[in-house]
Coordinates of C-alpha atoms and ligand atoms in Angstrom, one line a residue:
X1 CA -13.4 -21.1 0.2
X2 CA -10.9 -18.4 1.1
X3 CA -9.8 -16.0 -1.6
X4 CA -6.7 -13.9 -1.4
X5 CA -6.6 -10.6 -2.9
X6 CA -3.7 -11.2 -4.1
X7 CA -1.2 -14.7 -4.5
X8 CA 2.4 -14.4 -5.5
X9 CA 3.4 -17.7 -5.6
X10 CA 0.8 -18.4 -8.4
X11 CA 2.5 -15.6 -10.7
X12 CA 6.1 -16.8 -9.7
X13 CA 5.3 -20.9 -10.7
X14 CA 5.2 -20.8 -13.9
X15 CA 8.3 -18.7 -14.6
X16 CA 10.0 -19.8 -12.1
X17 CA 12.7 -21.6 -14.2
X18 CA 13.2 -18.4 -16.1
X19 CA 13.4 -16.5 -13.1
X20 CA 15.8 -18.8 -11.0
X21 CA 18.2 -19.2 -14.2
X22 CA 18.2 -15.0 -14.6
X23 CA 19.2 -14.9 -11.1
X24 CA 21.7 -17.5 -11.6
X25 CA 23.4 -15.7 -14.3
X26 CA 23.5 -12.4 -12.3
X27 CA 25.4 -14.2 -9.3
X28 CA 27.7 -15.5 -12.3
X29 CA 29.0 -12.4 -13.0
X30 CA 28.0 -10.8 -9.7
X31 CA 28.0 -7.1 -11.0
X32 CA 24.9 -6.4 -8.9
X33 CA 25.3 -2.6 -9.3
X34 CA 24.0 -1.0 -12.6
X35 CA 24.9 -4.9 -14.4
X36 CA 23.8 -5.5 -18.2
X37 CA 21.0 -6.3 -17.0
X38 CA 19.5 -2.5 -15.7
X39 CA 20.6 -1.5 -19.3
X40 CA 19.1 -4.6 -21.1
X41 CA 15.5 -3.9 -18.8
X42 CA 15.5 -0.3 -19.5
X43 CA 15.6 -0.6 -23.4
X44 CA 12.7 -3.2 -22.9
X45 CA 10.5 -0.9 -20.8
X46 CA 11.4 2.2 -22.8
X47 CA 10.0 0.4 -25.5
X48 CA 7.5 -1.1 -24.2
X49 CA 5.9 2.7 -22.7
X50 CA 7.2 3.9 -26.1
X51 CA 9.2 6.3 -24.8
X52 CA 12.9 7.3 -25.4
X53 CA 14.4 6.9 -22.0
X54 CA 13.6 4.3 -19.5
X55 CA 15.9 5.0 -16.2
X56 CA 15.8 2.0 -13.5
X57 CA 16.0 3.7 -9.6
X58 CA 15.3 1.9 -6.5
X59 CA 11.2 2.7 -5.8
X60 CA 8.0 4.0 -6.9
X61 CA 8.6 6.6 -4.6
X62 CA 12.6 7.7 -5.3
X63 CA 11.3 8.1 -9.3
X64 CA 8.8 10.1 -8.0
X65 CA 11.7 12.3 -5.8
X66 CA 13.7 12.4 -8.6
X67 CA 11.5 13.0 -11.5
X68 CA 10.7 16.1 -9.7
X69 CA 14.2 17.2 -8.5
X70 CA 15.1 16.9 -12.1
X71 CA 11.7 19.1 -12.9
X72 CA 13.4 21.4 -10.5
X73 CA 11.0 21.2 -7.7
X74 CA 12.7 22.9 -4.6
X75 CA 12.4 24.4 -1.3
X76 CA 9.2 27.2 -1.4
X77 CA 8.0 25.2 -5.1
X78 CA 4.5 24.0 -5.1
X79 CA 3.4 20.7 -6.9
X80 CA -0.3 19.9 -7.5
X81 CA -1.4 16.5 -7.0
X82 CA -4.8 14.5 -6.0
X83 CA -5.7 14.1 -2.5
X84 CA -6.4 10.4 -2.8
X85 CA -3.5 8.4 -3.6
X86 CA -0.3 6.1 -2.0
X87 CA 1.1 8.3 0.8
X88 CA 4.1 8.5 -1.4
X89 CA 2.7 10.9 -4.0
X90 CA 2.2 13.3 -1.3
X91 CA 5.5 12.6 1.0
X92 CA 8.0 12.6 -2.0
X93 CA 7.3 16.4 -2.4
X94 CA 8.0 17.4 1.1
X95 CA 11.0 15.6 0.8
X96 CA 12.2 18.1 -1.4
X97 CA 11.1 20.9 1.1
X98 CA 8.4 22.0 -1.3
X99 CA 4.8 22.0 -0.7
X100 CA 2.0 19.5 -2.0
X101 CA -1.1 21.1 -3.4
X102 CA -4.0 19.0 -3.3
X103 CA -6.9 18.8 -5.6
X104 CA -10.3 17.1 -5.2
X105 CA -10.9 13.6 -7.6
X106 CA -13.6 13.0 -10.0
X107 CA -16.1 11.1 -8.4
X108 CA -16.3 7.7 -10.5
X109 CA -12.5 7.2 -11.6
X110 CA -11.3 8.8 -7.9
X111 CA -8.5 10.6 -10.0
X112 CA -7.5 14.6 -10.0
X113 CA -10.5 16.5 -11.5
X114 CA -8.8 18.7 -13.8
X115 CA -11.4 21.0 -13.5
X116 CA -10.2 22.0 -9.9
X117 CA -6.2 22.1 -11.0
X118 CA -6.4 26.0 -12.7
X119 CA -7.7 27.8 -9.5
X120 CA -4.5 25.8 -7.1
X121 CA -2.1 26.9 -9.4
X122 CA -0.1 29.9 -7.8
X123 CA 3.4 31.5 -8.7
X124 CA 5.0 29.2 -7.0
X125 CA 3.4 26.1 -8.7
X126 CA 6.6 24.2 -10.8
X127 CA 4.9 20.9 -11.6
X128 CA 0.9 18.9 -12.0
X129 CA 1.6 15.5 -10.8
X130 CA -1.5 13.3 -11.8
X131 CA -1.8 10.0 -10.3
X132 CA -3.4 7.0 -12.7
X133 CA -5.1 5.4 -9.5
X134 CA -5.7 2.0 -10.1
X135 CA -4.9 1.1 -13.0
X136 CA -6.5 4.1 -15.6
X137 CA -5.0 7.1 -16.8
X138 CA -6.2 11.0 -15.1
X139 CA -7.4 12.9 -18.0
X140 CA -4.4 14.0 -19.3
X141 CA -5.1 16.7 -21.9
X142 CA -6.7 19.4 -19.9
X143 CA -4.0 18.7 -17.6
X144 CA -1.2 19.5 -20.3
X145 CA -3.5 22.4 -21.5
X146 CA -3.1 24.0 -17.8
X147 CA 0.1 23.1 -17.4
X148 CA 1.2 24.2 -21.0
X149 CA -0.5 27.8 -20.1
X150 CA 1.8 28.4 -16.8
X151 CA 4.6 26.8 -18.1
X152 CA 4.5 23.8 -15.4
X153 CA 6.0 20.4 -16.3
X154 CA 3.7 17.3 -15.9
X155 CA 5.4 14.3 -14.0
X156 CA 3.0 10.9 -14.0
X157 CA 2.7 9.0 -10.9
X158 CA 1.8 5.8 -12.9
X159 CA 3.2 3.7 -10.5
X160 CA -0.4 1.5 -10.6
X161 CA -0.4 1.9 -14.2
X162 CA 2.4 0.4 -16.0
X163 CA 0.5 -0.8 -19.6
X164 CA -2.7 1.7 -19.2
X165 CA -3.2 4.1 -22.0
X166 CA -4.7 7.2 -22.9
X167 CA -5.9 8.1 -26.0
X168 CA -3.8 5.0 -27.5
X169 CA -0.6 6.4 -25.5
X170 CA 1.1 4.9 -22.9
X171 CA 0.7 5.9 -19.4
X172 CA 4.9 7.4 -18.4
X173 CA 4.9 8.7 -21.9
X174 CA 2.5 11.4 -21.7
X175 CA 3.7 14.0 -19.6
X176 CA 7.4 15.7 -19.2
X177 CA 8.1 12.0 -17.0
X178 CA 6.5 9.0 -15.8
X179 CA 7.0 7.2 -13.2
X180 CA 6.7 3.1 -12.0
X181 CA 7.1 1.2 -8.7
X182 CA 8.1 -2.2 -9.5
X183 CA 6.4 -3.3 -5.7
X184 CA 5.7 -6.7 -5.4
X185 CA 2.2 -5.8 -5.5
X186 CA 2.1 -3.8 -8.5
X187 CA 0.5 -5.1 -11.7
X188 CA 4.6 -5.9 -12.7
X189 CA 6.4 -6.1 -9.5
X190 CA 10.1 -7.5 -8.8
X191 CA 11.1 -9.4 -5.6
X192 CA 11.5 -6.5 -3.2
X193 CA 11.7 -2.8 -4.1
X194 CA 12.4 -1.4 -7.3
X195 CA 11.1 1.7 -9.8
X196 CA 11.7 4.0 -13.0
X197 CA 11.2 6.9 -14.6
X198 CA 10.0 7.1 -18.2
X199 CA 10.8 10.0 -20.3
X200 CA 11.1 11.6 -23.7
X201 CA 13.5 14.7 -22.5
X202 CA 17.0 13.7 -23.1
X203 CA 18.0 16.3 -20.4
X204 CA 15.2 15.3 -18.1
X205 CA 17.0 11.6 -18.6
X206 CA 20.7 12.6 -18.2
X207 CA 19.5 14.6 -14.8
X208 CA 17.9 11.0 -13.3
X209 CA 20.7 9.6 -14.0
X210 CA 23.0 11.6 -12.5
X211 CA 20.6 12.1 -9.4
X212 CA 20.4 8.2 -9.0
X213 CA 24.5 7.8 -8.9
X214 CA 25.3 10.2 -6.5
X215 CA 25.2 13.1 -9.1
X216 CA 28.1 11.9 -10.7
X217 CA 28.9 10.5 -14.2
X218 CA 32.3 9.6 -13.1
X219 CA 33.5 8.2 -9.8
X220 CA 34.2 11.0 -7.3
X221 CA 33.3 13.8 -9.4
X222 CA 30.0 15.2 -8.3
X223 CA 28.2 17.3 -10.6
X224 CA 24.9 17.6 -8.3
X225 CA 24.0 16.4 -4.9
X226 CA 22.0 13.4 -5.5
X227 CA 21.1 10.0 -4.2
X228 CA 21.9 6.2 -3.8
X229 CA 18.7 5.4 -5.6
X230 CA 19.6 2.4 -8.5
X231 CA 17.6 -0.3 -9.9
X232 CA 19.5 -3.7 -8.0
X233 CA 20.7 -5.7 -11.3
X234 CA 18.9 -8.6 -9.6
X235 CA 15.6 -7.4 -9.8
X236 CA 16.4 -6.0 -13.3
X237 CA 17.0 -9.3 -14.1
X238 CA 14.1 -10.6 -12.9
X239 CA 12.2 -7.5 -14.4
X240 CA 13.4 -8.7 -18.0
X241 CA 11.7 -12.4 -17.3
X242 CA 8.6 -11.1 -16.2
X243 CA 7.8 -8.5 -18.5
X244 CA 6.8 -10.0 -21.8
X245 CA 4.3 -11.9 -19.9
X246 CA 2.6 -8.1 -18.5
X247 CA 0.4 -8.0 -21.7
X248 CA -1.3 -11.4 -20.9
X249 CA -1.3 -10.7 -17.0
X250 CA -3.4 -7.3 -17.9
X251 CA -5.6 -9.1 -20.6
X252 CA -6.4 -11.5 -17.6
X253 CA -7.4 -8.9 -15.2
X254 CA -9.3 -7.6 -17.6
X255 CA -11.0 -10.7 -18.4
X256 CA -11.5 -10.5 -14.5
X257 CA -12.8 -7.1 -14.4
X258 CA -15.5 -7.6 -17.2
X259 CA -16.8 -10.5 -15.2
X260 CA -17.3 -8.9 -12.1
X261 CA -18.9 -5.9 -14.0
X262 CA -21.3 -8.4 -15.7
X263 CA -21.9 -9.8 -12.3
X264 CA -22.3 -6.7 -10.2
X265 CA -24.6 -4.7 -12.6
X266 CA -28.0 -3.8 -11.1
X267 CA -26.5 -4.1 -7.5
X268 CA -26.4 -0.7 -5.4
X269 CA -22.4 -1.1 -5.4
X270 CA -20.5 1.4 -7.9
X271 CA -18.2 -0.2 -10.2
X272 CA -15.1 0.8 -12.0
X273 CA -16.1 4.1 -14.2
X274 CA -13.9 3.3 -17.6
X275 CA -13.6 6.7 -19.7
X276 CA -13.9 5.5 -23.6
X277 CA -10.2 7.4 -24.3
X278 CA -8.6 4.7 -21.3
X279 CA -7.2 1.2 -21.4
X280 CA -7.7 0.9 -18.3
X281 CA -5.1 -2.4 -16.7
X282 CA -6.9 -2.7 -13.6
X283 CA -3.8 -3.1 -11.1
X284 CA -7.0 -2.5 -8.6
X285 CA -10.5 -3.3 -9.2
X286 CA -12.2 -0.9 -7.0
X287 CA -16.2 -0.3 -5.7
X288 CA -17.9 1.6 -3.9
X289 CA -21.1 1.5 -1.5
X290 CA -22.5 3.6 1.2
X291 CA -22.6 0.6 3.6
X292 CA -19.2 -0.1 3.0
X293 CA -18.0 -1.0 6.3
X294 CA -20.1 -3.6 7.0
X295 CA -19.4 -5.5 3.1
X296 CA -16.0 -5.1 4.8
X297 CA -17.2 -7.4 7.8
X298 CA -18.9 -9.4 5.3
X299 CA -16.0 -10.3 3.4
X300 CA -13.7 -11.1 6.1
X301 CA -16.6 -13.5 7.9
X302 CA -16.1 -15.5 4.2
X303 CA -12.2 -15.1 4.1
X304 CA -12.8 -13.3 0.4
X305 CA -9.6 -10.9 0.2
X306 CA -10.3 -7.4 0.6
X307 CA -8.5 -3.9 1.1
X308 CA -9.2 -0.2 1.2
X309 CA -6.8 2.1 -0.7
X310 CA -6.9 4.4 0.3
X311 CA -9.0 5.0 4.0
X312 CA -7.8 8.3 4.8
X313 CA -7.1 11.3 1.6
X314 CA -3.9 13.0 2.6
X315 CA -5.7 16.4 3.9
X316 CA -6.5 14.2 7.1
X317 CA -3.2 12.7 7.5
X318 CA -1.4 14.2 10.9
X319 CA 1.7 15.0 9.2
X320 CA 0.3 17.3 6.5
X321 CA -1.6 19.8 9.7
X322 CA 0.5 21.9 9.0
X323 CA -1.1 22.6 5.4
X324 CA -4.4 24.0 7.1
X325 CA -6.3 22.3 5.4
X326 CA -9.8 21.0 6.7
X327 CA -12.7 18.6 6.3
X328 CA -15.0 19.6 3.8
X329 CA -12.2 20.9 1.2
X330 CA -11.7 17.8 -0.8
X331 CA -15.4 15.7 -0.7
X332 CA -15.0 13.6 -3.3
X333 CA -11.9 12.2 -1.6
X334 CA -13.2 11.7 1.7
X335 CA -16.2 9.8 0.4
X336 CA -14.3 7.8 -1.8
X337 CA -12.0 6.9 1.7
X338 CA -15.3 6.1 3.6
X339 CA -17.0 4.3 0.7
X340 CA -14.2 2.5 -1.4
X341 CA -13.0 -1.5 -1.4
X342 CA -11.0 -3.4 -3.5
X343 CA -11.7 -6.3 -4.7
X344 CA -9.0 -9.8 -5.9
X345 CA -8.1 -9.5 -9.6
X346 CA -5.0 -10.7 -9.7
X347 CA -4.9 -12.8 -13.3
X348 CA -4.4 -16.0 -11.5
X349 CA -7.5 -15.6 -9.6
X350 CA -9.5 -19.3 -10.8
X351 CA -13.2 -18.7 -12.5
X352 CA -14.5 -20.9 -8.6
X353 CA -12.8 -18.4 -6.8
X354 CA -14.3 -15.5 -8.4
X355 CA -17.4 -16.8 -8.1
X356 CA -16.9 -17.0 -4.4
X357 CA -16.3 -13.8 -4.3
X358 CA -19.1 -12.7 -6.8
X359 CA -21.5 -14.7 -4.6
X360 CA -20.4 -13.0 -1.4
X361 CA -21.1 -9.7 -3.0
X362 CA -24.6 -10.7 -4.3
X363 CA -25.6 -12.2 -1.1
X364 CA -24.6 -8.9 0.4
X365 CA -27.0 -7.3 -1.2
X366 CA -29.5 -9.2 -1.4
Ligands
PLP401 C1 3.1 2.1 -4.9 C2 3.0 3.5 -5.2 C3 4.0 4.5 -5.0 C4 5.3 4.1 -4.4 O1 6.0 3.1 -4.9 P1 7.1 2.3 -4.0 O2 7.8 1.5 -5.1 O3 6.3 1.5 -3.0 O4 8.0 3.3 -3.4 C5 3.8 5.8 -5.4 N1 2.6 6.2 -5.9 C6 1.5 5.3 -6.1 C7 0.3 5.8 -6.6 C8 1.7 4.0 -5.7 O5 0.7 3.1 -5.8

């Protein structure tokens, strides 16, 4: 039996009345710019990351751009991030004409080792942007610590981790900002491309704002030069339907996640690394093995859904030469791109089909 990593169509059938009579009422009043509904979403996510400021823009990676405009992050700044993540995480910061800093990941959660942040920061360091790969938090209070004693701000890439928590608080409320990507293959995704920033910094808030409009409050008056970058009221809408059902999604993935650890324990494959401080949500359940490419070749000879994230840490990537950085400088990250795979856990995922894929694994091994 084929398994998918991932099937939309499962998610989308049982809402779909809700969801069809949300975008309904949207082409009712057809205010599909910044409509009631981006305001009505953003108090629901605000509260639901318990912060004071949601602010709806159109990607993962535009919250990222702006989150860190708004930090200040300019031409000559430096930003520390991990060297494993989304190509975004990197991209967004020479966007800005600024310069990405990378730091090796811990080897069992594959996120930024906070040990290795204090020696990359320089004078020109403005911001630490951890990324909670996967679905669980980076360690977040050595990173404040650092950040705290050089005066950086902190901006969350938590565009995986929309419900994770550290320490009891919510991943996007932890640093200065946080940011989502509502992807359609996020853990809460729209239909098409959509993001936000999370925030407790009333300025920090007003700047998004402003940056996502055009850098204007009023129509042709531009305060700063920003961007067309705003959360369609269509996918806010559908946003609003879908997430009060995120908490039973996540309980399901974990549900998912404990069976597969139960199932995989005692096999020379490395499972999910949970830190007791994280809730982790899983939006990927990722393993590693040194024979990974050829459980790769297993799994597509049984159709069982599969995919690396990521294959190839950013210090490889041909755009980012220019850095000088070389192999050897990040190890952790380029064994977890040789050695990683992820595995289906979508919530929908039947008990039969994860056994499929359980058994697949297993015989793998044995
Ligand atoms: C998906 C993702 C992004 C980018 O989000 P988009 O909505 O696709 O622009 C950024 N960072 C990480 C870690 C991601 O997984």
């Amino acid at each position: 039996m084929a398994v998918p990593l991932l099937d939309l169509k499962r998610q989308y059938a049982p809402i779909r009345a809700e969801i069809d009579r949300a975008v309904k009422q949207v082409f009712d009043h057809c205010g599909f710019i910044m409509g009631p509904e981006v305001k009505a979403f953003e108090a629901a996510a605000a509260e639901f990351c318990r912060t004071r400021h949601a602010v709806g823009v159109a990607s993962g990676s535009d919250a990222l751009l702006l989150a860190l405009r708004a930090c200040g992050v300019g031409p000559g700044d430096e930003v520390i991030t991990s060297a494993f993540s989304f190509f975004a995480s990197a991209g967004v910061i020479d966007h800005l004409g600024a310069v990405p800093v990378f730091v090796d990941i811990e080897p069992d959660t594959y996120n930024i080792d906070p040990a290795q942040i204090e020696k990359a920061v320089t004078a020109k360091t403005k911001v630490i942007m951890p990324i909670h790969l996967f679905g669980q938090c980076a360690n977040m209070d050595p990173i404040l610590n650092i950040a705290a004693t050089h005066g950086l701000k902190v901006v969350e890439d938590a565009a995986q981790a929309i419900g994770s928590q550290y320490k009891g608080r919510s991943a996007g409320s932890i640093g200065d900002m946080g940011c989502f990507s509502f992807f359609p293959t996020k853990n809460l995704g729209c239909a098409g491309d959509g993001g936000m920033i999370t925030t407790n910094d009333d300025a920090l808030a007003d700047m998004v704002r402003l940056l996502r409009q055009h850098g204007g409050r009023t129509e042709y008056v531009h305060e700063v030069i920003g961007y067309n970058s705003r959360l369609d009221t269509l996918q806010a809408a559908i946003l609003l339907v879908k997430l009060p059902h995120l908490r039973g999604w996540t309980d399901s993935r974990r549900h998912n996640a404990a069976r597969y650890n139960a199932a995989f324990a005692g096999l020379p494959l490395k499972t999910p690394a949970v830190r007791d401080w994280a809730y982790h949500i899983y939006n990927q359940y990722t393993v590693a093995c040194d024979n990974r490419d050829k459980l790769l070749a297993w799994l597509k000879d049984r159709q069982i859904g599969h995919k690396i994230y990521y294959p190839v840490p950013f210090h490889f990537q041909h755009c980012f030469a220019g850095l000088g950085y070389k192999a050897g400088d990040f190890p952790q990250a380029e064994k977890a791109g040789k050695t990683v795979v992820s595995l289906p856990i979508f919530g929908e995922m039947t008990a039969t089909e994860q056994d499929e894929v359980i058994d697949a694994v297993v015989r793998f091994f044995a």
